[in-house]
XYZ file of C-alpha atoms in Angstrom:
354
model
C 74.129 110.843 124.980
C 75.883 108.568 122.455
C 78.213 110.111 119.865
C 77.113 109.798 116.217
C 74.056 107.570 116.911
C 72.585 106.072 113.730
C 69.508 103.874 113.316
C 69.875 100.705 111.246
C 67.497 98.144 109.794
C 68.583 94.849 108.319
C 69.019 96.284 104.813
C 71.280 99.093 106.085
C 73.351 96.707 108.192
C 73.861 94.437 105.179
C 74.888 97.397 102.978
C 77.251 98.654 105.664
C 78.852 95.263 106.029
C 79.237 94.809 102.299
C 80.637 98.332 101.850
C 83.134 97.810 104.661
C 84.185 94.448 103.220
C 84.966 96.212 99.906
C 86.705 99.159 101.644
C 88.886 96.741 103.673
C 90.160 95.117 100.495
C 90.929 98.550 99.032
C 92.809 99.212 102.246
C 94.819 96.013 101.720
C 95.902 97.369 98.329
C 96.681 100.681 99.986
C 98.849 98.809 102.460
C 100.696 97.167 99.586
C 101.216 100.647 98.103
C 102.642 101.989 101.380
C 104.899 98.917 101.649
C 106.151 99.445 98.076
C 106.860 103.142 98.744
C 108.902 102.263 101.810
C 110.820 99.618 99.887
C 111.517 102.016 96.998
C 112.710 104.778 99.379
C 114.955 102.314 101.233
C 116.570 101.204 97.974
C 117.089 104.845 96.914
C 118.733 105.675 100.255
C 120.968 102.598 100.116
C 122.179 103.619 96.673
C 123.867 106.639 98.247
C 124.525 105.305 101.759
C 128.253 106.065 101.215
C 127.515 109.790 101.319
C 125.231 109.593 104.373
C 126.641 109.895 107.877
C 124.245 107.576 109.765
C 121.300 105.254 109.391
C 118.682 107.593 110.891
C 117.397 108.372 107.448
C 116.196 104.758 107.158
C 113.628 105.332 109.933
C 111.087 106.628 107.412
C 111.281 103.703 104.887
C 111.376 101.109 107.720
C 108.245 102.720 109.230
C 106.440 102.726 105.832
C 107.315 99.041 105.311
C 105.995 98.144 108.798
C 102.815 100.200 108.344
C 102.218 98.545 104.956
C 102.513 95.039 106.453
C 100.267 95.905 109.426
C 97.708 97.528 107.127
C 97.421 94.355 105.038
C 97.087 92.187 108.148
C 94.542 94.432 109.956
C 92.368 95.088 106.917
C 92.437 91.448 105.778
C 91.194 90.431 109.250
C 88.553 93.207 109.252
C 87.361 92.062 105.838
C 86.766 88.583 107.231
C 84.766 90.029 110.148
C 82.621 92.105 107.822
C 81.936 89.127 105.593
C 80.935 86.923 108.548
C 78.730 89.688 110.030
C 76.189 88.909 107.306
C 75.581 85.583 109.067
C 74.642 85.938 112.761
C 75.934 82.458 113.654
C 79.360 83.173 112.150
C 79.491 86.675 113.651
C 78.942 85.343 117.176
C 82.528 83.988 117.404
C 83.986 87.442 116.595
C 82.035 89.404 119.224
C 84.527 88.940 122.113
C 87.430 90.058 119.841
C 85.844 93.163 118.331
C 86.499 95.593 121.237
C 90.231 94.706 121.568
C 90.521 94.745 117.774
C 88.997 98.203 117.515
C 91.370 99.432 120.236
C 94.287 98.078 118.180
C 92.871 99.746 115.080
C 92.778 103.062 116.955
C 96.460 102.750 117.959
C 97.335 101.661 114.428
C 95.695 104.812 112.977
C 97.672 106.976 115.441
C 100.875 105.285 114.213
C 99.962 105.870 110.569
C 99.334 109.570 111.253
C 102.653 109.772 113.117
C 104.513 108.190 110.171
C 102.868 110.696 107.757
C 104.104 113.562 109.942
C 107.586 112.062 110.068
C 107.684 112.038 106.260
C 107.280 115.851 106.343
C 109.526 116.500 109.352
C 112.651 114.423 108.440
C 114.184 117.185 106.318
C 116.348 118.619 109.121
C 117.796 115.250 110.119
C 118.376 114.320 106.515
C 120.158 117.623 105.820
C 122.708 117.089 108.616
C 123.205 113.465 107.576
C 123.943 114.434 103.967
C 126.156 117.401 104.938
C 128.467 115.241 107.108
C 128.341 112.225 104.778
C 129.284 114.239 101.688
C 132.099 115.971 103.597
C 133.594 112.631 104.567
C 133.072 111.150 101.088
C 134.926 114.073 99.437
C 137.883 113.524 101.819
C 138.187 109.946 100.589
C 137.810 110.836 96.906
C 141.550 110.519 96.285
C 141.969 107.164 98.100
C 141.551 105.030 94.981
C 144.204 102.598 96.216
C 142.837 102.217 99.769
C 140.750 99.072 100.370
C 137.198 99.999 101.354
C 137.510 103.493 99.829
C 138.479 102.755 96.264
C 134.840 103.076 95.160
C 134.340 106.565 96.615
C 135.737 108.415 93.544
C 133.248 106.685 91.256
C 130.384 107.257 93.708
C 131.047 111.010 93.970
C 131.579 111.404 90.239
C 128.371 109.604 89.335
C 126.518 111.582 91.996
C 127.706 114.949 90.598
C 126.904 113.930 87.012
C 123.453 112.526 87.840
C 122.304 115.416 90.038
C 124.175 118.181 88.176
C 125.887 119.374 91.351
C 129.400 120.023 92.577
C 130.892 119.653 96.080
C 129.005 119.723 99.339
C 127.703 123.308 99.368
C 129.324 124.362 96.071
C 132.349 123.882 93.823
C 134.650 125.868 96.185
C 134.483 122.960 98.655
C 136.982 121.095 96.462
C 139.515 123.909 96.972
C 139.733 123.013 100.688
C 140.654 119.340 100.347
C 143.316 117.338 98.476
C 141.225 115.432 95.969
C 144.185 114.484 93.659
C 145.863 111.231 94.714
C 149.606 111.361 95.552
C 150.283 108.707 92.914
C 149.522 111.292 90.218
C 151.773 114.011 91.692
C 155.341 114.583 90.559
C 157.139 115.225 93.848
C 160.333 116.183 92.017
C 158.506 119.211 90.568
C 159.215 122.528 92.323
C 155.609 123.655 91.903
C 154.298 120.529 93.672
C 156.844 120.862 96.498
C 156.080 124.566 97.011
C 152.326 123.964 97.071
C 152.682 121.164 99.632
C 155.053 123.196 101.810
C 152.761 126.222 101.726
C 150.057 124.155 103.426
C 150.231 123.489 107.201
C 148.853 119.991 106.845
C 151.153 119.168 103.941
C 148.287 118.752 101.506
C 148.287 119.492 97.781
C 145.463 122.017 97.415
C 144.482 123.531 94.102
C 141.705 125.812 92.878
C 140.403 122.998 90.713
C 137.523 120.522 90.672
C 136.998 116.958 89.383
C 135.760 116.520 85.780
C 132.289 115.520 87.042
C 131.659 119.113 88.071
C 131.769 120.253 84.452
C 128.520 121.310 82.798
C 128.377 119.601 79.379
C 126.010 122.339 78.149
C 128.716 124.971 78.590
C 129.463 126.949 75.372
C 133.228 126.621 76.045
C 135.484 123.719 77.082
C 135.272 123.012 80.792
C 137.739 124.961 82.969
C 138.347 122.661 85.945
C 141.876 123.854 86.889
C 142.854 127.345 87.966
C 139.177 128.112 88.256
C 139.741 131.383 90.156
C 142.609 132.584 87.939
C 141.016 134.820 85.305
C 144.305 135.574 83.620
C 145.027 131.867 82.985
C 142.138 131.619 80.515
C 141.067 133.755 77.566
C 138.016 135.916 78.060
C 137.165 134.356 81.398
C 135.712 135.570 84.645
C 134.973 132.763 87.160
C 132.460 134.882 89.059
C 130.186 135.309 86.055
C 130.960 132.050 84.172
C 127.718 130.390 85.246
C 127.595 127.716 82.524
C 131.042 126.225 83.077
C 130.641 124.350 86.387
C 127.627 123.186 88.289
C 126.875 125.893 90.843
C 124.523 123.927 93.044
C 125.966 121.842 95.906
C 125.191 118.124 96.078
C 123.745 118.458 99.602
C 121.079 120.813 98.333
C 120.392 118.646 95.264
C 120.068 115.384 97.261
C 118.050 117.091 99.968
C 115.550 118.437 97.415
C 115.358 114.997 95.734
C 114.679 113.052 98.935
C 112.536 115.729 100.604
C 110.177 115.971 97.628
C 109.979 112.184 97.506
C 109.179 111.961 101.245
C 106.639 114.780 101.050
C 104.810 113.013 98.230
C 104.810 109.810 100.244
C 103.564 111.726 103.309
C 100.554 112.967 101.323
C 99.749 109.379 100.193
C 100.058 108.094 103.779
C 97.744 110.824 105.000
C 95.146 109.778 102.417
C 95.584 106.179 103.571
C 95.114 107.329 107.175
C 91.857 109.067 106.300
C 90.657 105.947 104.523
C 91.658 103.705 107.431
C 89.922 106.028 109.904
C 86.661 105.847 107.903
C 86.909 102.059 107.863
C 87.449 101.964 111.612
C 84.420 104.241 112.200
C 82.271 102.076 109.921
C 83.400 98.907 111.692
C 82.534 100.474 115.073
C 79.019 101.371 113.797
C 78.579 97.838 112.438
C 79.721 96.314 115.742
C 77.440 98.425 117.944
C 74.444 98.076 115.598
C 74.691 94.254 115.723
C 75.232 94.182 119.495
C 72.203 96.437 120.150
C 69.719 94.198 118.345
C 66.905 93.785 120.868
C 65.742 90.393 119.591
C 68.616 88.283 118.114
C 66.045 85.760 116.819
C 64.516 88.521 114.647
C 67.397 89.792 112.407
C 65.061 92.148 110.562
C 64.412 94.317 113.634
C 65.863 97.827 113.917
C 68.905 98.634 116.014
C 71.158 101.607 116.850
C 74.858 102.036 116.159
C 77.225 104.644 117.627
C 80.891 105.587 117.814
C 80.933 106.219 121.588
C 78.260 105.006 123.981
C 78.420 108.321 125.877
C 79.510 111.806 124.887
C 83.174 112.521 124.231
C 83.508 114.315 127.622
C 81.881 111.485 129.546
C 83.907 108.845 127.700
C 87.142 110.613 128.582
C 86.078 110.861 132.212
C 85.221 107.172 132.418
C 88.552 106.281 130.756
C 90.457 108.367 133.301
C 88.493 106.827 136.198
C 89.288 103.360 134.872
C 92.998 104.206 134.740
C 92.816 105.545 138.313
C 91.105 102.413 139.509
C 93.820 100.276 137.881
C 96.493 102.445 139.576
C 94.777 102.134 143.023
C 94.346 98.387 142.565
C 98.060 97.970 141.832
C 98.892 100.179 144.837
C 96.650 98.070 147.148
C 98.307 94.914 145.911
C 101.767 96.374 146.575
C 100.729 97.526 150.076
C 99.272 94.089 150.773
C 102.470 92.372 149.714
C 104.479 94.809 151.887
C 102.205 94.110 154.886
C 102.570 90.388 154.478
C 106.347 90.854 154.382
C 106.308 92.862 157.624
C 104.062 90.366 159.397
C 106.350 87.575 158.306
C 109.343 89.431 159.650
C 107.635 90.039 162.994
C 106.609 86.378 163.275
C 110.160 85.190 162.579
C 111.563 87.716 165.097
C 109.102 86.458 167.797
C 109.999 82.894 167.014
C 113.710 83.672 167.347
C 113.217 85.403 170.747
C 111.149 82.576 172.131
């Protein structure tokens, strides 16, 4: 028994073809939208590539760009088929291509669904990428005189100001690295010498943060040095002074920004997938309804369209049997080639002996 069998007359076939033609052009615009989203996400990721450890995060935008291009190509081609199906003479040239095309459409829809899932599941990979990238970027914050790293101070400062964040996980991350360049340290000062000698690695560590960690909405001037020293400032307690420095780490801020963006894009791609699937189902019904016309010379006669010629269970069985036959055919060919090789070896051996 065929799956989703529908009866069609000429009027219904024409309406289906016209509706599919319109839907395919909507799908082309949807493909442009997916392409634009991928391009936008790629640009946003490239803006902060200096604080990302690897290029894995670009898998999502690259996939969206590819799916957008393929969607435009597939749906533009399907629109042409639907338009020509209104004329039996024009439709005849597309008949041999329809089955392979529908198989490609099926694979394409699987890929779209996979890309939509990836948009929701990339959070873990993005989190590790940001954590390591920000850690490395903070280490190079002081290298304003080093070629290739002189931009890192500006990048980190702009990042902290824009996203209202401080450090990797929090402002205390700055206490563990030397973020002040040596060119601004007075090495003749006893305090500087003592602080450097007290550190095993010979680094100048302070309980201070860059100016970009300061919250401009704070009711008091920003305290960015001696942050943990309550006695160094009047009426100050660093554990309760919530409005002085940004408390949120930049990893969390960037992760929330990109994750929410990818989740929104994932929802859009899922909607596109549903739309593409409905177009594919409609195209299959149109294809089978035109092929099953009993009398091609009488276009007004009724016909039947279906998704699968047999039930889902029977279709899966026949597909598996076809795969087994292909496997056996390849095996027979390999055995035949092996037998020919052995016979050739025997013949040459006999010739040598004689």
